[in-house]
CSV table of C-alpha atoms in Angstrom, one decimal:
chain,number,residue,atom,x,y,z
A,1403,MET,CA,13.0,-22.0,31.4
A,1404,SER,CA,12.5,-25.4,32.6
A,1405,ALA,CA,9.6,-25.7,35.2
A,1406,GLY,CA,10.4,-26.0,38.8
A,1407,ALA,CA,14.0,-23.9,37.8
A,1408,LEU,CA,15.6,-22.7,40.8
A,1409,THR,CA,15.8,-18.4,40.9
A,1410,LEU,CA,17.9,-16.0,42.6
A,1411,CYS,CA,16.7,-12.5,42.0
A,1412,PRO,CA,19.1,-10.1,40.6
A,1413,GLU,CA,17.2,-6.9,42.1
A,1414,CYS,CA,16.5,-8.5,45.9
A,1415,ASP,CA,18.2,-11.7,46.4
A,1416,LEU,CA,15.2,-13.8,47.1
A,1417,LEU,CA,15.8,-17.9,46.0
A,1418,GLN,CA,12.4,-19.1,44.2
A,1419,GLN,CA,10.9,-21.5,41.9
A,1420,SER,CA,10.1,-20.5,38.7
A,1421,PRO,CA,6.0,-21.9,37.6
A,1422,PRO,CA,6.0,-23.3,34.4
A,1423,LEU,CA,5.0,-20.4,32.0
A,1424,PRO,CA,1.9,-19.9,29.4
A,1425,PRO,CA,2.5,-19.0,25.9
A,1426,GLY,CA,3.6,-15.4,26.6
A,1427,GLY,CA,3.5,-15.4,30.0
A,1428,THR,CA,6.0,-13.7,32.4
A,1429,SER,CA,7.1,-14.6,36.0
A,1430,ARG,CA,7.6,-12.2,38.8
A,1431,CYS,CA,9.6,-12.1,41.9
A,1432,ALA,CA,7.7,-12.5,44.6
A,1433,ARG,CA,9.0,-10.1,46.7
A,1434,CYS,CA,10.2,-7.2,44.8
A,1435,GLY,CA,8.0,-7.4,41.5
A,1436,HIS,CA,11.0,-7.6,39.2
A,1437,THR,CA,10.4,-9.9,36.0
A,1438,LEU,CA,12.4,-12.8,36.1
A,1439,HIS,CA,11.6,-14.9,33.0
A,1440,ARG,CA,9.3,-14.4,29.7
A,1441,ASP,CA,7.9,-17.2,27.5
A,1442,ARG,CA,8.6,-15.7,24.0
A,1443,PRO,CA,7.4,-18.2,21.4
A,1444,ASN,CA,9.4,-19.0,18.5
A,1445,SER,CA,12.2,-16.9,20.0
A,1446,ILE,CA,15.2,-18.4,18.0
A,1447,ASP,CA,13.7,-18.2,14.5
A,1448,ARG,CA,11.8,-14.9,14.9
A,1449,THR,CA,14.9,-13.1,16.7
A,1450,LEU,CA,17.3,-14.2,14.0
A,1451,ALA,CA,15.4,-13.1,11.4
A,1452,LEU,CA,15.5,-9.8,12.5
A,1453,THR,CA,19.0,-9.8,13.2
A,1454,ILE,CA,19.5,-10.6,9.6
A,1455,THR,CA,17.2,-8.0,8.2
A,1456,GLY,CA,19.0,-5.6,10.7
A,1457,LEU,CA,21.9,-6.4,9.5
A,1458,VAL,CA,21.2,-5.5,6.1
A,1459,LEU,CA,19.5,-2.1,7.4
A,1460,PHE,CA,22.7,-1.5,9.1
A,1461,ALA,CA,24.8,-1.5,6.0
A,1462,ILE,CA,22.8,0.8,4.2
A,1463,ALA,CA,22.2,3.2,7.0
A,1464,ASN,CA,26.3,3.4,7.1
A,1465,ALA,CA,26.9,3.3,3.4
A,1466,PHE,CA,24.5,6.0,2.0
A,1467,PRO,CA,24.0,9.7,2.8
A,1468,PHE,CA,21.8,10.5,5.7
A,1469,LEU,CA,20.8,14.4,5.6
A,1470,SER,CA,21.7,17.0,3.3
A,1471,PHE,CA,21.8,20.9,4.1
A,1472,GLU,CA,20.8,23.3,1.5
A,1473,MET,CA,21.7,27.0,1.8
A,1474,GLN,CA,21.8,29.5,-0.7
A,1475,GLY,CA,22.5,27.0,-3.4
A,1476,GLN,CA,25.4,25.2,-1.4
A,1477,ILE,CA,24.6,22.0,-0.1
A,1478,THR,CA,26.7,19.8,2.5
A,1479,GLU,CA,26.0,16.0,2.8
A,1480,THR,CA,26.4,13.8,6.0
A,1481,THR,CA,26.9,10.2,6.5
A,1482,LEU,CA,26.2,8.7,9.9
A,1483,MET,CA,30.2,9.1,10.3
A,1484,THR,CA,30.5,12.6,9.7
A,1485,GLY,CA,29.5,14.1,12.9
A,1486,VAL,CA,31.9,11.7,14.2
A,1487,ARG,CA,34.9,12.8,12.5
A,1488,ASP,CA,34.0,16.8,12.5
A,1489,LEU,CA,33.8,16.6,16.7
A,1490,ALA,CA,37.3,14.6,16.8
A,1491,ALA,CA,38.6,17.7,14.2
A,1492,GLN,CA,37.2,20.5,16.8
A,1493,GLY,CA,39.1,18.8,19.5
A,1494,LYS,CA,36.1,17.0,21.1
A,1495,GLY,CA,37.4,13.3,20.7
A,1496,GLU,CA,35.6,12.5,23.8
A,1497,VAL,CA,32.3,13.1,22.4
A,1498,ALA,CA,33.4,11.7,19.2
A,1499,ALA,CA,34.3,8.6,20.8
A,1500,VAL,CA,30.7,8.2,23.2
A,1501,VAL,CA,28.7,9.0,19.8
A,1502,LEU,CA,30.6,6.3,17.6
A,1503,PHE,CA,30.4,3.9,20.0
A,1504,THR,CA,26.5,4.1,21.0
A,1505,SER,CA,25.1,5.2,17.6
A,1506,ILE,CA,27.3,2.8,15.3
A,1507,LEU,CA,29.4,0.5,17.3
A,1508,ALA,CA,26.9,-0.5,20.1
A,1509,PRO,CA,24.1,-1.6,17.8
A,1510,GLY,CA,26.7,-3.2,15.0
A,1511,LEU,CA,28.0,-5.5,17.2
A,1512,GLN,CA,24.7,-6.4,19.0
A,1513,LEU,CA,23.8,-7.5,15.7
A,1514,VAL,CA,26.9,-9.2,14.6
A,1515,LEU,CA,27.2,-11.0,18.2
A,1516,LEU,CA,23.4,-12.1,18.1
A,1517,LEU,CA,23.9,-13.6,14.6
A,1518,LEU,CA,27.1,-15.7,16.0
A,1519,VAL,CA,25.1,-17.1,18.7
A,1520,LEU,CA,21.8,-17.6,17.1
A,1521,ALA,CA,22.9,-19.2,13.8
A,1522,PRO,CA,24.4,-22.6,15.3
A,1523,LEU,CA,21.4,-22.5,17.4
A,1524,LYS,CA,19.0,-22.5,14.4
A,1525,TRP,CA,20.9,-24.7,11.9
A,1526,GLY,CA,22.2,-27.1,14.7
A,1527,GLY,CA,25.9,-26.6,13.9
A,1528,ARG,CA,28.6,-26.6,16.8
A,1529,LEU,CA,28.5,-24.0,19.3
A,1530,PRO,CA,31.4,-21.6,18.6
A,1531,PRO,CA,34.4,-21.3,20.7
A,1532,GLY,CA,33.8,-18.8,23.5
A,1533,PHE,CA,29.6,-18.9,22.8
A,1534,PRO,CA,28.8,-18.0,26.4
A,1535,THR,CA,31.1,-15.5,26.1
A,1536,LEU,CA,29.7,-13.7,23.1
A,1537,PHE,CA,26.2,-13.8,24.6
A,1538,ARG,CA,27.7,-12.6,27.6
A,1539,TRP,CA,28.9,-9.1,25.7
A,1540,PHE,CA,26.0,-9.0,23.6
A,1541,LYS,CA,23.9,-8.6,27.1
A,1542,ARG,CA,26.4,-5.9,28.4
A,1543,LEU,CA,26.2,-3.7,25.3
A,1544,VAL,CA,22.0,-3.6,24.9
A,1545,PRO,CA,22.0,-0.7,27.1
A,1546,TRP,CA,24.5,1.2,25.0
A,1547,GLY,CA,22.7,1.2,21.8
A,1548,MET,CA,20.9,4.8,21.5
A,1549,MET,CA,19.8,4.9,17.7
A,1550,ASP,CA,16.6,5.5,19.5
A,1551,VAL,CA,17.7,8.6,21.5
A,1552,PHE,CA,19.6,9.3,18.3
A,1553,MET,CA,16.4,9.7,16.2
A,1554,ILE,CA,15.0,12.5,18.9
A,1555,GLY,CA,18.3,14.2,18.2
A,1556,ILE,CA,17.5,14.1,14.4
A,1557,LEU,CA,14.0,15.6,15.1
A,1558,VAL,CA,15.3,17.9,17.5
A,1559,SER,CA,18.1,19.4,15.1
A,1560,VAL,CA,15.8,19.4,12.3
A,1561,VAL,CA,13.5,21.6,13.9
A,1562,LYS,CA,16.5,24.0,15.2
A,1563,LEU,CA,17.4,24.3,11.5
A,1564,THR,CA,14.2,24.8,9.6
A,1565,ASP,CA,14.6,28.9,9.3
A,1566,MET,CA,17.9,28.3,8.4
A,1567,ALA,CA,18.0,26.1,5.1
A,1568,ASN,CA,16.4,23.1,3.3
A,1569,ILE,CA,17.1,19.5,5.1
A,1570,VAL,CA,16.7,16.5,2.7
A,1571,PRO,CA,16.5,13.3,3.7
A,1572,GLY,CA,18.6,10.6,2.5
A,1573,LEU,CA,18.3,6.6,2.2
A,1574,SER,CA,20.6,6.3,5.0
A,1575,LEU,CA,18.1,7.9,7.2
A,1576,PHE,CA,14.8,5.5,6.1
A,1577,ALA,CA,17.1,2.7,6.8
A,1578,PHE,CA,18.0,4.3,9.7
A,1579,VAL,CA,14.6,4.5,11.0
A,1580,ALA,CA,13.6,1.3,10.0
A,1581,LEU,CA,16.8,-0.2,11.8
A,1582,ILE,CA,15.6,1.2,15.2
A,1583,PHE,CA,12.3,-0.6,15.3
A,1584,VAL,CA,13.6,-3.7,13.8
A,1585,LEU,CA,16.1,-4.0,16.7
A,1586,ALA,CA,14.2,-3.4,19.1
A,1587,ALA,CA,11.6,-5.9,17.8
A,1588,ALA,CA,14.7,-8.6,18.2
A,1589,GLN,CA,15.6,-7.3,21.4
A,1590,ALA,CA,12.1,-7.8,22.5
A,1591,ALA,CA,11.7,-11.6,20.6
A,1592,LEU,CA,14.9,-12.9,22.4
A,1593,ASP,CA,14.4,-15.5,25.1
A,1594,PRO,CA,17.8,-15.1,27.1
A,1595,ASP,CA,16.9,-18.5,28.8
A,1596,ALA,CA,16.6,-20.4,25.3
A,1597,VAL,CA,20.3,-19.3,24.5
A,1598,TRP,CA,21.6,-20.3,27.8
A,1599,GLU,CA,19.6,-23.7,28.2
A,1600,ARG,CA,21.6,-25.0,25.3
A,1601,VAL,CA,24.8,-24.2,26.8
A,1602,PRO,CA,26.1,-27.8,28.5
A,1603,LEU,CA,26.6,-28.2,32.2
A,1604,GLN,CA,27.9,-31.1,34.2
A,1605,PRO,CA,25.3,-32.8,36.3
A,1606,GLN,CA,27.0,-31.4,39.5
A,1607,VAL,CA,25.8,-27.7,38.5
A,1608,ARG,CA,22.7,-28.5,37.0
A,1609,ARG,CA,21.5,-30.0,40.7
A,1610,PRO,CA,19.9,-28.0,42.7
A,1611,PRO,CA,21.7,-26.7,46.2
A,1612,ALA,CA,21.1,-28.8,49.1
A,1613,PRO,CA,19.6,-28.0,52.1
A,1614,GLY,CA,22.1,-26.0,54.2
A,1615,GLU,CA,24.4,-25.6,51.0
A,1616,ALA,CA,25.9,-22.2,50.1
A,1617,ALA,CA,24.8,-20.9,46.5
A,1618,ILE,CA,25.7,-18.0,44.2
A,1619,GLY,CA,23.5,-16.5,41.4
A,1620,CYS,CA,25.0,-15.3,38.6
A,1621,ASP,CA,24.3,-11.8,37.3
A,1622,VAL,CA,24.4,-12.4,33.8
A,1623,CYS,CA,22.7,-16.0,32.8
A,1624,GLU,CA,20.8,-16.1,36.3
A,1625,LEU,CA,22.4,-19.8,37.1
A,1626,VAL,CA,22.3,-20.6,40.6
A,1627,VAL,CA,25.4,-22.2,41.5
A,1628,PRO,CA,26.2,-24.4,44.7
A,1629,VAL,CA,29.6,-22.5,45.6
A,1630,ALA,CA,31.4,-26.1,45.6
A,1631,ALA,CA,30.4,-26.4,41.3
A,1632,ALA,CA,31.8,-23.0,40.7
A,1633,ASP,CA,35.2,-22.6,38.9
A,1634,VAL,CA,37.5,-20.7,39.9
A,1635,ASP,CA,40.2,-19.1,37.6
A,1636,ALA,CA,44.0,-18.4,37.9
A,1637,ARG,CA,43.1,-15.5,40.4
A,1638,GLY,CA,41.1,-17.7,42.7
A,1639,ARG,CA,38.1,-16.0,41.9
A,1640,PRO,CA,35.0,-18.3,41.6
A,1641,ARG,CA,33.3,-18.4,38.0
A,1642,CYS,CA,29.9,-18.9,36.6
A,1643,PRO,CA,30.1,-22.9,35.0
A,1644,ARG,CA,27.9,-21.5,32.4
A,1645,CYS,CA,28.7,-17.7,31.2
A,1646,THR,CA,32.1,-17.7,32.8
A,1647,ASP,CA,31.1,-14.3,34.5
A,1648,VAL,CA,33.1,-13.8,37.8
A,1649,LEU,CA,30.7,-14.7,40.5
A,1650,HIS,CA,29.7,-12.1,43.5
A,1651,ARG,CA,27.5,-12.5,46.5
A,1652,ARG,CA,26.9,-8.8,45.8
A,1653,LYS,CA,28.6,-6.2,43.1
A,1654,PRO,CA,32.1,-5.3,44.6
A,1655,GLN,CA,32.7,-2.1,46.4
A,1656,SER,CA,29.4,-1.2,45.1
A,1657,LEU,CA,28.8,1.8,47.6
A,1658,GLN,CA,32.0,3.0,47.2
A,1659,ARG,CA,32.2,3.2,43.3
A,1660,THR,CA,28.5,4.7,43.0
A,1661,TRP,CA,29.5,7.5,45.4
A,1662,ALA,CA,32.3,8.3,43.4
A,1663,LEU,CA,30.9,8.3,39.8
A,1664,VAL,CA,27.5,10.3,41.5
A,1665,ILE,CA,29.7,12.9,43.3
A,1666,ALA,CA,32.0,13.1,39.9
A,1667,ALA,CA,28.7,13.5,37.6
A,1668,ALA,CA,27.2,16.1,40.5
A,1669,VAL,CA,30.6,18.1,40.1
A,1670,LEU,CA,30.4,18.6,36.3
A,1671,TYR,CA,26.4,19.1,35.9
A,1672,LEU,CA,26.9,22.6,36.5
A,1673,PRO,CA,29.1,23.7,33.9
A,1674,ALA,CA,27.3,20.8,31.6
A,1675,ASN,CA,24.5,23.8,32.0
A,1676,LEU,CA,26.2,27.1,32.0
A,1677,TYR,CA,28.5,26.4,29.8
A,1678,PRO,CA,27.8,26.6,25.9
A,1679,VAL,CA,27.0,23.1,24.1
A,1680,MET,CA,27.7,24.9,20.5
A,1681,SER,CA,28.4,28.0,18.9
A,1682,VAL,CA,26.3,28.8,16.1
A,1683,THR,CA,27.5,31.2,13.0
A,1684,SER,CA,25.3,32.2,9.9
A,1685,LEU,CA,26.4,35.4,7.7
A,1686,GLY,CA,29.1,36.2,10.4
A,1687,GLN,CA,27.6,36.5,13.1
A,1688,THR,CA,28.3,34.2,16.2
A,1689,GLN,CA,25.6,32.8,19.0
A,1690,ALA,CA,26.5,30.7,21.7
A,1691,ASP,CA,23.6,28.2,22.8
A,1692,THR,CA,23.6,26.2,26.4
A,1693,ILE,CA,20.9,23.4,26.7
A,1694,LEU,CA,18.6,25.7,28.3
A,1695,SER,CA,18.8,28.4,25.3
A,1696,GLY,CA,17.9,25.4,23.1
A,1697,VAL,CA,14.5,24.4,25.2
A,1698,LEU,CA,13.7,28.5,24.7
A,1699,PHE,CA,14.4,28.3,21.0
A,1700,LEU,CA,11.9,25.1,20.9
A,1701,LEU,CA,9.6,26.9,23.1
A,1702,HIS,CA,9.8,30.4,20.8
A,1703,HIS,CA,9.0,28.5,17.8
A,1704,GLY,CA,6.2,26.5,19.1
A,1705,MET,CA,7.7,23.4,19.4
A,1706,TRP,CA,6.8,22.6,22.7
A,1707,PRO,CA,6.8,18.9,22.3
A,1708,LEU,CA,10.2,18.7,21.4
A,1709,ALA,CA,11.0,21.3,24.3
A,1710,ILE,CA,9.4,19.4,26.9
A,1711,ILE,CA,11.3,16.2,25.2
A,1712,VAL,CA,14.9,17.8,25.6
A,1713,PHE,CA,14.1,19.9,28.9
A,1714,THR,CA,13.3,16.4,30.4
A,1715,ALA,CA,15.9,14.2,29.1
A,1716,SER,CA,18.8,17.1,29.7
A,1717,ILE,CA,18.0,19.2,32.5
A,1718,PHE,CA,15.8,16.5,34.6
A,1719,VAL,CA,17.0,13.2,34.4
A,1720,PRO,CA,20.0,13.8,35.1
A,1721,LEU,CA,19.3,16.2,38.1
A,1722,LEU,CA,16.7,13.3,39.0
A,1723,LYS,CA,19.1,10.5,38.5
A,1724,LEU,CA,21.5,12.2,40.9
A,1725,LEU,CA,19.1,12.7,43.6
A,1726,SER,CA,17.5,9.3,43.3
A,1727,LEU,CA,20.8,7.5,43.8
A,1728,MET,CA,21.8,9.8,46.4
A,1729,PHE,CA,19.0,8.9,48.3
A,1730,LEU,CA,19.3,5.1,47.7
A,1731,LEU,CA,22.8,5.5,48.7
A,1732,VAL,CA,21.9,7.3,51.8
A,1733,SER,CA,19.2,4.8,52.6
A,1734,VAL,CA,21.5,1.6,52.3
A,1735,GLN,CA,24.3,3.3,54.4
A,1736,LEU,CA,21.8,3.8,57.1
A,1737,GLY,CA,20.1,0.2,57.3
A,1738,SER,CA,16.3,1.8,56.3
A,1739,HIS,CA,13.8,-0.5,56.5
A,1740,TRP,CA,11.5,2.0,54.5
A,1741,ARG,CA,9.2,0.4,51.5
A,1742,PRO,CA,12.4,-1.7,50.0
A,1743,ARG,CA,9.8,-2.5,46.9
A,1744,GLU,CA,9.3,0.8,46.3
A,1745,ARG,CA,12.6,1.7,46.6
A,1746,THR,CA,13.7,-1.3,44.3
A,1747,LYS,CA,11.1,0.1,42.0
A,1748,LEU,CA,12.7,3.6,42.3
A,1749,TYR,CA,16.2,2.0,41.3
A,1750,ARG,CA,14.6,0.3,38.2
A,1751,VAL,CA,13.5,3.6,37.0
A,1752,THR,CA,16.3,5.7,37.2
A,1753,GLU,CA,18.6,3.2,35.6
A,1754,ALA,CA,16.4,2.7,32.8
A,1755,ILE,CA,15.9,6.6,31.8
A,1756,GLY,CA,19.7,7.9,32.1
A,1757,ARG,CA,20.4,6.8,28.4
A,1758,TRP,CA,17.7,9.3,27.1
A,1759,SER,CA,19.9,12.0,28.2
A,1760,MET,CA,22.2,12.1,25.3
A,1761,VAL,CA,19.3,13.7,23.1
A,1762,ASP,CA,21.8,17.0,23.4
A,1763,VAL,CA,24.8,15.3,22.7
A,1764,TYR,CA,23.2,14.2,19.5
A,1765,VAL,CA,21.8,16.8,18.3
A,1766,VAL,CA,25.4,18.9,18.7
A,1767,THR,CA,27.0,15.9,16.6
A,1768,ILE,CA,24.2,16.3,14.0
A,1769,LEU,CA,24.2,20.2,13.4
A,1770,VAL,CA,28.0,20.3,13.3
A,1771,ALA,CA,27.9,17.4,10.9
A,1772,LEU,CA,25.2,19.6,8.6
A,1773,VAL,CA,26.2,23.0,9.2
A,1774,ARG,CA,29.9,22.8,7.3
A,1775,LEU,CA,29.6,26.3,5.1
A,1776,GLY,CA,32.3,28.7,6.9
A,1777,ASN,CA,31.2,32.3,7.5
A,1778,LEU,CA,28.3,31.7,5.6
A,1779,ALA,CA,27.0,29.2,8.4
A,1780,SER,CA,28.9,26.9,10.5
A,1781,ILE,CA,28.6,25.2,13.7
A,1782,GLU,CA,31.2,24.3,16.7
A,1783,ALA,CA,30.6,22.2,19.8
A,1784,ARG,CA,31.8,24.0,23.0
A,1785,ALA,CA,32.8,22.8,26.4
A,1786,GLY,CA,29.6,22.3,27.4
A,1787,ALA,CA,28.8,19.7,25.4
A,1788,VAL,CA,32.1,18.0,26.6
A,1789,PHE,CA,30.9,18.4,30.1
A,1790,PHE,CA,27.3,17.3,29.5
A,1791,CYS,CA,28.1,13.9,28.0
A,1792,ALA,CA,30.2,13.2,31.1
A,1793,VAL,CA,27.4,13.6,33.2
A,1794,VAL,CA,25.4,10.9,31.3
A,1795,ILE,CA,27.9,8.2,30.8
A,1796,LEU,CA,28.9,8.8,34.6
A,1797,THR,CA,25.5,8.9,36.0
A,1798,MET,CA,24.8,5.5,33.8
A,1799,LEU,CA,27.9,4.3,35.3
A,1800,ALA,CA,26.9,4.8,38.6
A,1801,ALA,CA,23.3,3.2,38.0
A,1802,MET,CA,25.0,0.2,36.9
A,1803,SER,CA,27.6,0.2,39.4
A,1804,PHE,CA,24.6,0.4,42.5
A,1805,ASP,CA,23.5,-3.4,44.0
A,1806,PRO,CA,20.0,-3.0,44.6
A,1807,ARG,CA,20.3,-6.4,46.5
A,1808,LEU,CA,22.0,-3.9,49.0
A,1809,ILE,CA,18.3,-2.6,50.3
A,1810,TRP,CA,17.1,-5.9,51.1
A,1811,ASP,CA,20.3,-6.5,52.9
A,1812,ALA,CA,19.1,-4.8,56.4
A,1813,LEU,CA,15.8,-6.5,56.3
A,1814,GLU,CA,17.6,-10.2,55.9
A,1815,GLN,CA,20.0,-9.1,58.5
A,1816,ASP,CA,17.2,-8.7,61.1
A,1817,HIS,CA,15.3,-11.4,60.1
A,1818,ASP,CA,18.2,-14.7,59.9
A,1819,GLY,CA,21.7,-13.1,60.1
A,1820,ALA,CA,24.0,-11.8,57.6
A,1821,ALA,CA,25.9,-14.5,55.3
A,1822,THR,CA,28.8,-14.5,53.3
A,1823,ALA,CA,27.1,-16.8,50.6
A,1824,ARG,CA,23.2,-17.4,50.7
A,1825,ALA,CA,22.6,-20.9,52.0
A,1826,PRO,CA,19.4,-21.7,50.5
A,1827,ARG,CA,15.9,-21.7,52.5
A,1828,LYS,CA,12.7,-23.4,51.1
A,1829,PRO,CA,12.6,-21.6,48.0
A,1830,ALA,CA,9.6,-19.1,47.2
A,1831,ALA,CA,7.2,-19.3,44.3
A,1832,SER,CA,7.5,-16.5,41.4
A,1833,ASP,CA,4.6,-14.9,40.8
A,1834,ALA,CA,3.3,-16.0,37.0
A,1835,VAL,CA,0.9,-13.6,35.0
A,1836,SER,CA,-0.2,-14.8,31.9
A,1837,GLY,CA,0.9,-12.7,28.3
């Protein structure tokens, strides 16, 4: 990030000037505390090396057996795709599609997009067509890659099957575990500013807004664009000259869309917890399990750390997200001035924790894939898994639809009136923190 560059905070919309950062340093919004920029030394080289390593591990993780289930001389081998196919065969295609996307497609696409973006930057080639679009899609995919959550699902599944049979890890599992750390390291090493700054811009776009000139911030690449310099598409919508994303002062219909998603998730939350998520058949006897009975099973077997994780992720977190989003929505609609910084932090936490609720969906997927021995032993996904998967996705979408800048709008209106596009005042200075 070039010293002195202007930034509009994506969470409170404060126009501020980014200070020069020391190696490993961080700048935070002077008003809401949101992390604006981080200095990551050798970002392109480190991220590209990790990306290539990740692609190799991804190929291994999907090419070899993942886990094997051995019971009374019969063995079932699985790959990452086995659970997806079995869920689809049992009529749970919606859950299968979500598992396929979040555990295989999203991580794989992230690695491919990173390679396509970083390789030309490293080796000095011409930027590929649609370069900004490729990096924009990478950023969109990051919240949906959930291999770390899938790993917790594996641990819970192994504990559930310990008394029934032997579980043998395959080569794919070790590659999968390594891939989790490699992909996380690649995301941590990546400096988005180092990528966006390589996109050529016209001088009229790079210039700072003149006093009194309307400007708008891009939600994706964080470019502060004078409204007059924005590109306009065929539908008359302003687009960012750098990443080509549609520019909005606020997310369109944020309150309406968030309320719709929250209400839908709240309606599905009850059947998700009351209906069985799976049924287990062992030696001709069938038992249906809900999410809560799964927690009790772990407690009964002394696995209280995993029981706490599953209870928190599958029961407490979805309810907490619903209540938090409702509180934020009501406070915005009432024009509340109460602790805007703390409400912004609440939104930040709410958006971050939602993905961990996928644990039980992955548990069902893994168990369905492993236990396929007919009347001797088999597991089938039930309706509760469909409802619960829908709750997780709806709450994630609801958090993404909410615009935290609305929290600060009431304060702005009281101080200097509402405006359709922010006219820049003297920029504040971001807080710089040493790494």
